[in-house]
JSON list of C-alpha atoms in Angstrom, two decimals:
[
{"chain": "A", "resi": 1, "resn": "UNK", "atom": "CA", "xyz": [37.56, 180.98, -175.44]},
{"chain": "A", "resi": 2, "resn": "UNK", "atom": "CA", "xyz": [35.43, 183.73, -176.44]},
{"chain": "A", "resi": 3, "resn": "UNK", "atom": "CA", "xyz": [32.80, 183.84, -178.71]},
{"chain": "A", "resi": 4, "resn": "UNK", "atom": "CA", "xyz": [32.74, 184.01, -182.76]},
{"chain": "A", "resi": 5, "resn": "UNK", "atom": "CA", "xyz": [32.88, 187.17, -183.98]},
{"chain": "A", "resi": 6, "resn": "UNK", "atom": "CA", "xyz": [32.75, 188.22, -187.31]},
{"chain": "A", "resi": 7, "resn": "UNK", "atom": "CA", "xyz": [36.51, 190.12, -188.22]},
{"chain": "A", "resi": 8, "resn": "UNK", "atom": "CA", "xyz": [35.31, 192.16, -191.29]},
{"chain": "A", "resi": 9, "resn": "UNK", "atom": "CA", "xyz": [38.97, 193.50, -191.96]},
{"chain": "A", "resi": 10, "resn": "UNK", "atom": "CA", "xyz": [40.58, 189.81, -191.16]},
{"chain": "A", "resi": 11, "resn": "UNK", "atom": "CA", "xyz": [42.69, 188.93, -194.33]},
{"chain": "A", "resi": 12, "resn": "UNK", "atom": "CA", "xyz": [42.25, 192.20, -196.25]},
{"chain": "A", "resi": 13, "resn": "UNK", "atom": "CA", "xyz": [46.30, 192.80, -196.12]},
{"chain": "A", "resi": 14, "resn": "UNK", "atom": "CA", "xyz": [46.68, 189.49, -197.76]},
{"chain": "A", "resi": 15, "resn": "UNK", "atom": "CA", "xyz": [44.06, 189.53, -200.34]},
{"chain": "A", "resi": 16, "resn": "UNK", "atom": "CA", "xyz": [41.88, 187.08, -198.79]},
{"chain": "A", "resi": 17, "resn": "UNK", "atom": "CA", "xyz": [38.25, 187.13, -197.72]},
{"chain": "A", "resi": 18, "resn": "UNK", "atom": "CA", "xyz": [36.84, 188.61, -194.70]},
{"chain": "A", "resi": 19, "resn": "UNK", "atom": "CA", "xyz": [35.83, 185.50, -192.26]},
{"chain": "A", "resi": 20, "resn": "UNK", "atom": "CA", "xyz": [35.18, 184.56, -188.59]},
{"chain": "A", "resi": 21, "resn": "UNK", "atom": "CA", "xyz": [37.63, 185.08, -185.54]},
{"chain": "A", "resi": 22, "resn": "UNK", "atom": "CA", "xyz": [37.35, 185.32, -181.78]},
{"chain": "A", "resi": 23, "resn": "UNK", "atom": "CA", "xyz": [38.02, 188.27, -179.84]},
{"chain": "A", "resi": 24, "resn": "UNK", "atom": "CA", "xyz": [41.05, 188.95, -178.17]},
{"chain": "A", "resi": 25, "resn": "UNK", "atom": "CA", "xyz": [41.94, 188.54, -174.64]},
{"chain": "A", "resi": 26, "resn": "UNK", "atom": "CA", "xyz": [40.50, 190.58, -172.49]},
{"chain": "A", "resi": 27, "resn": "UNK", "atom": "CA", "xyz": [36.68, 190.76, -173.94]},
{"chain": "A", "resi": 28, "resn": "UNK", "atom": "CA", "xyz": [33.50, 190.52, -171.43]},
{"chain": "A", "resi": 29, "resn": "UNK", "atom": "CA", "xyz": [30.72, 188.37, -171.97]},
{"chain": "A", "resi": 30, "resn": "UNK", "atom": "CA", "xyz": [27.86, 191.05, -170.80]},
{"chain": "A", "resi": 31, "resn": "UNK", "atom": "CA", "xyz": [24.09, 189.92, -170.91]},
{"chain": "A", "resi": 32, "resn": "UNK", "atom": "CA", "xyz": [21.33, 193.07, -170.92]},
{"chain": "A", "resi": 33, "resn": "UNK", "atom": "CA", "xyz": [18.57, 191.75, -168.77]},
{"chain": "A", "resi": 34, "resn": "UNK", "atom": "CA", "xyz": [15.11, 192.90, -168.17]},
{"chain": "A", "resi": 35, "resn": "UNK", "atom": "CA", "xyz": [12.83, 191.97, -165.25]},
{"chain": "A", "resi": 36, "resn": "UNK", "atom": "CA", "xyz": [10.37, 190.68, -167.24]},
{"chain": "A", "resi": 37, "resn": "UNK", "atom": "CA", "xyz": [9.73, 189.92, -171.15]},
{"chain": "A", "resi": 38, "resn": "UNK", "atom": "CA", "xyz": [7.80, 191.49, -173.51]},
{"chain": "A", "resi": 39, "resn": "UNK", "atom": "CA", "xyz": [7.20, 194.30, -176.57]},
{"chain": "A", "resi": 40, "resn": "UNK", "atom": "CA", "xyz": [7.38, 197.40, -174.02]},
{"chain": "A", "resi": 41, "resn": "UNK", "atom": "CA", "xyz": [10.67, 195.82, -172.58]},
{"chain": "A", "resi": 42, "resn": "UNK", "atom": "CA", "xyz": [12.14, 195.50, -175.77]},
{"chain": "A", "resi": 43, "resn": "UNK", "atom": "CA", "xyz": [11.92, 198.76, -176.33]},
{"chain": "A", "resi": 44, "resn": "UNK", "atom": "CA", "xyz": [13.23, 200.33, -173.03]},
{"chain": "A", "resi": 45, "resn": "UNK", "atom": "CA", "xyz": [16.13, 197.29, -173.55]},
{"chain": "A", "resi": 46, "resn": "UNK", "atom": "CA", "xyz": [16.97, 198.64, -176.92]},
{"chain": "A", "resi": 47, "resn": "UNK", "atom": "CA", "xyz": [17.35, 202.04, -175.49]},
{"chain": "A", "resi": 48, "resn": "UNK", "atom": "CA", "xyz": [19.85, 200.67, -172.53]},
{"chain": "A", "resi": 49, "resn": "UNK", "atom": "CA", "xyz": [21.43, 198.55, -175.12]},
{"chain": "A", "resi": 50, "resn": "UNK", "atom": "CA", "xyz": [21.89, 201.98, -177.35]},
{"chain": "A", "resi": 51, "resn": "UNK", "atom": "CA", "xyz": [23.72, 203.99, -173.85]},
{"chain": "A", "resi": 52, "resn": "UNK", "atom": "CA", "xyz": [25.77, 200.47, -173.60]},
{"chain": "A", "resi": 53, "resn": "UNK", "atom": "CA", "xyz": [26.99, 200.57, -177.17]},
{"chain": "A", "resi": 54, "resn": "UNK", "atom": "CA", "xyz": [27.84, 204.71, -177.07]},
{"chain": "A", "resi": 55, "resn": "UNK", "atom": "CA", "xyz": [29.23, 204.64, -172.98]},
{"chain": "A", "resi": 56, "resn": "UNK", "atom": "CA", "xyz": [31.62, 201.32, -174.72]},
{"chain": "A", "resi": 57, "resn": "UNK", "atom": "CA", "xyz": [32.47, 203.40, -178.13]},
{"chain": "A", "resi": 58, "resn": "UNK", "atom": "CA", "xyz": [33.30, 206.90, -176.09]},
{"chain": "A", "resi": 59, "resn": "UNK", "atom": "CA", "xyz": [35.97, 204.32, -174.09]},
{"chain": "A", "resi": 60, "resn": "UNK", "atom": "CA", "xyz": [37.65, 203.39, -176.64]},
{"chain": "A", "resi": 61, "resn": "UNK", "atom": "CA", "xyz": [35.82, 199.84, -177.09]},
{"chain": "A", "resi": 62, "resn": "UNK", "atom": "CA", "xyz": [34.28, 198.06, -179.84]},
{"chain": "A", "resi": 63, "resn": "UNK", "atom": "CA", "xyz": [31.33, 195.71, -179.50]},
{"chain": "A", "resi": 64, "resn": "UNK", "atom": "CA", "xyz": [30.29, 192.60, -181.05]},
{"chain": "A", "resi": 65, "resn": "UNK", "atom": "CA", "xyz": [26.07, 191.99, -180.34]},
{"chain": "A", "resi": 66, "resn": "UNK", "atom": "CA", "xyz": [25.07, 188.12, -180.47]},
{"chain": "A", "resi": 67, "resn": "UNK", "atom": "CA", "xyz": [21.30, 188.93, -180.56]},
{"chain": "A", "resi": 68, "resn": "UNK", "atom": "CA", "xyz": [20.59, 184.46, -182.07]},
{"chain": "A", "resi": 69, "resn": "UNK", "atom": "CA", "xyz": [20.48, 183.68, -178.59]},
{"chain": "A", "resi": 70, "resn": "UNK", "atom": "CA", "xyz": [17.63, 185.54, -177.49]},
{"chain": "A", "resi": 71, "resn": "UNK", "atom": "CA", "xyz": [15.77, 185.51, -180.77]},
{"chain": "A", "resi": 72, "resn": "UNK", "atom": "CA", "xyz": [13.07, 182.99, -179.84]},
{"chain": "A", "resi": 73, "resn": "UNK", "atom": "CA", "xyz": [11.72, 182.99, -176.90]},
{"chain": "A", "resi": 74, "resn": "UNK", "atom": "CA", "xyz": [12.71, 179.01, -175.41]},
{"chain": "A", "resi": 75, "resn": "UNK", "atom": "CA", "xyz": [16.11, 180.03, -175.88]},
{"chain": "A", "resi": 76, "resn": "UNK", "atom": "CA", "xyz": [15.39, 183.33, -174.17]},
{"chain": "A", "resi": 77, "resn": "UNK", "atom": "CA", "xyz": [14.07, 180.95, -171.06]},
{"chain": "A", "resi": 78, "resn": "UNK", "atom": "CA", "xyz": [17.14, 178.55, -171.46]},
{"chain": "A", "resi": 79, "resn": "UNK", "atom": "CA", "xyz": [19.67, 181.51, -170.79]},
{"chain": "A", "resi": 80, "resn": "UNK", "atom": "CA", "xyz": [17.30, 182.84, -168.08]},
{"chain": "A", "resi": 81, "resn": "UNK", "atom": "CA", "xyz": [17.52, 179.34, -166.41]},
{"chain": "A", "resi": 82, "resn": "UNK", "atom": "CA", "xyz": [21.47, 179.24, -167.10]},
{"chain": "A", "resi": 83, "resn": "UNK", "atom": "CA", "xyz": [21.67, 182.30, -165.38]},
{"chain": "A", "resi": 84, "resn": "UNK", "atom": "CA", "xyz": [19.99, 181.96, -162.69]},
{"chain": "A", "resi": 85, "resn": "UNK", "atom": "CA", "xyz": [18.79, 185.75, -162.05]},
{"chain": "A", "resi": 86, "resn": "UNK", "atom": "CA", "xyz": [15.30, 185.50, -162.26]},
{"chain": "A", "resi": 87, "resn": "UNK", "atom": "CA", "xyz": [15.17, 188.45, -165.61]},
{"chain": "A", "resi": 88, "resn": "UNK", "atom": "CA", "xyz": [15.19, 188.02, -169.07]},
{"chain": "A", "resi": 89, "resn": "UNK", "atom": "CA", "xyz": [17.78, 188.29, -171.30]},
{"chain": "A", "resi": 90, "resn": "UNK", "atom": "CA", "xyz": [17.67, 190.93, -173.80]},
{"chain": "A", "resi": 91, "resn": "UNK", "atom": "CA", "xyz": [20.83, 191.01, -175.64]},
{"chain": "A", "resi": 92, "resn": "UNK", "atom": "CA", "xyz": [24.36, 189.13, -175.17]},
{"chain": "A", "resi": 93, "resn": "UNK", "atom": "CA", "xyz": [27.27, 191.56, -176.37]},
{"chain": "A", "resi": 94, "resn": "UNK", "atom": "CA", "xyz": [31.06, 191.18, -176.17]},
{"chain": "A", "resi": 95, "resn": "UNK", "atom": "CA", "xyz": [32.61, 194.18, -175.09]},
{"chain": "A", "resi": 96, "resn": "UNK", "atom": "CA", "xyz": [36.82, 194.93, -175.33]},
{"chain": "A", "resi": 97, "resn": "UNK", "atom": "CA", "xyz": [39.61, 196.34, -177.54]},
{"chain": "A", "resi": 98, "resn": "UNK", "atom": "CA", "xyz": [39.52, 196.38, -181.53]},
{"chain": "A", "resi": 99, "resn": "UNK", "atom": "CA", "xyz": [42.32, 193.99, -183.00]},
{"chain": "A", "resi": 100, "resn": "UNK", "atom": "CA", "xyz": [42.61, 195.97, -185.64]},
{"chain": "A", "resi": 101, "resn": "UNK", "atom": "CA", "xyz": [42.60, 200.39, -185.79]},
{"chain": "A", "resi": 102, "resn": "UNK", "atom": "CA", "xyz": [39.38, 201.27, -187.35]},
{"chain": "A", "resi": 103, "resn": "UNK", "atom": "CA", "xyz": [39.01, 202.34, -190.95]},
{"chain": "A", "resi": 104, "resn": "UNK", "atom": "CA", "xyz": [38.63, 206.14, -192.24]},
{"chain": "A", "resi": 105, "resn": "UNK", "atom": "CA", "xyz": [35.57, 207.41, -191.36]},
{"chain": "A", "resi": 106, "resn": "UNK", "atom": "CA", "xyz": [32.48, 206.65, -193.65]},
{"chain": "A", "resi": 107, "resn": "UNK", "atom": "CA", "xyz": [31.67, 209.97, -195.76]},
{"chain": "A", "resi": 108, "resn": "UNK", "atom": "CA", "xyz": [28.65, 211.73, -194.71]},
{"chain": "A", "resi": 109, "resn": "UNK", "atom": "CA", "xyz": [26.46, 213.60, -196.21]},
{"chain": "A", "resi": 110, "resn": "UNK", "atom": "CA", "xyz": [26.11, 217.58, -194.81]},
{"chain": "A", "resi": 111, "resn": "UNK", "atom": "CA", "xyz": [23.24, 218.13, -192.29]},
{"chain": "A", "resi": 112, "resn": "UNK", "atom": "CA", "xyz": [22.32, 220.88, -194.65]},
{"chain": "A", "resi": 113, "resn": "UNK", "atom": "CA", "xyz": [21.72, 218.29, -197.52]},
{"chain": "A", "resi": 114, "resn": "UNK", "atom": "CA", "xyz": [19.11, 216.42, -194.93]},
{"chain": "A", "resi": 115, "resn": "UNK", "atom": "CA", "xyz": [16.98, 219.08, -193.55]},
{"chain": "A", "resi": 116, "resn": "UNK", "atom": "CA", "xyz": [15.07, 221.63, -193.98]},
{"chain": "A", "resi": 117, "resn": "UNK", "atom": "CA", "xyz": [15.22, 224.93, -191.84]}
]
């Protein structure tokens, strides 16, 4: 079974509130490691976790991120030791196919609006 993930269109059809589900079949489990931990690693981690997230949305995938596990650092060393790989865990994502076709696209505002030439 996979892990929670929150299903922010779950129930809309019928009225109800948004709530947890679980991904469908199909989802990977992928852990973004780091040979060793610390602020200059978070950093370079959030940038691999950024190509991750945009190489996953150009194939057609969604993402869920479960960042609780590696909040504090024991449970950062628990996973570690789970995992026997000798590297730190970064950031544990779920990575597979939407149950549900995405929503319009949020409005945005023109670049024109934003910047100044």
């Amino acid at each position: 079974q996979g892990l929670a993930v929150r299903d922010f269109a779950a129930g809309r059809a019928q009225g109800r509130r948004p709530g947890a589900a679980h991904a469908s079949g199909g989802a990977a489990l992928l852990v973004l490691l780091a040979p060793y931990d610390g602020p200059r690693t978070w950093v370079a981690a959030g940038a691999a976790l950024h190509r991750v997230l945009l190489t996953a949305t150009a194939a057609g995938l969604a993402a869920s991120l479960h960042g609780q596990a590696v909040e504090l650092a024991g449970l950062r060393r628990l996973l570690a030791d789970e995992l026997l790989v000798g590297e730190a865990p970064q950031m544990l994502l779920q990575v597979g196919t939407a149950r549900v076709p995405p929503g319009p696209p949020t409005p945005r505002r023109p670049v024109a609006d934003l910047l100044e030439g």
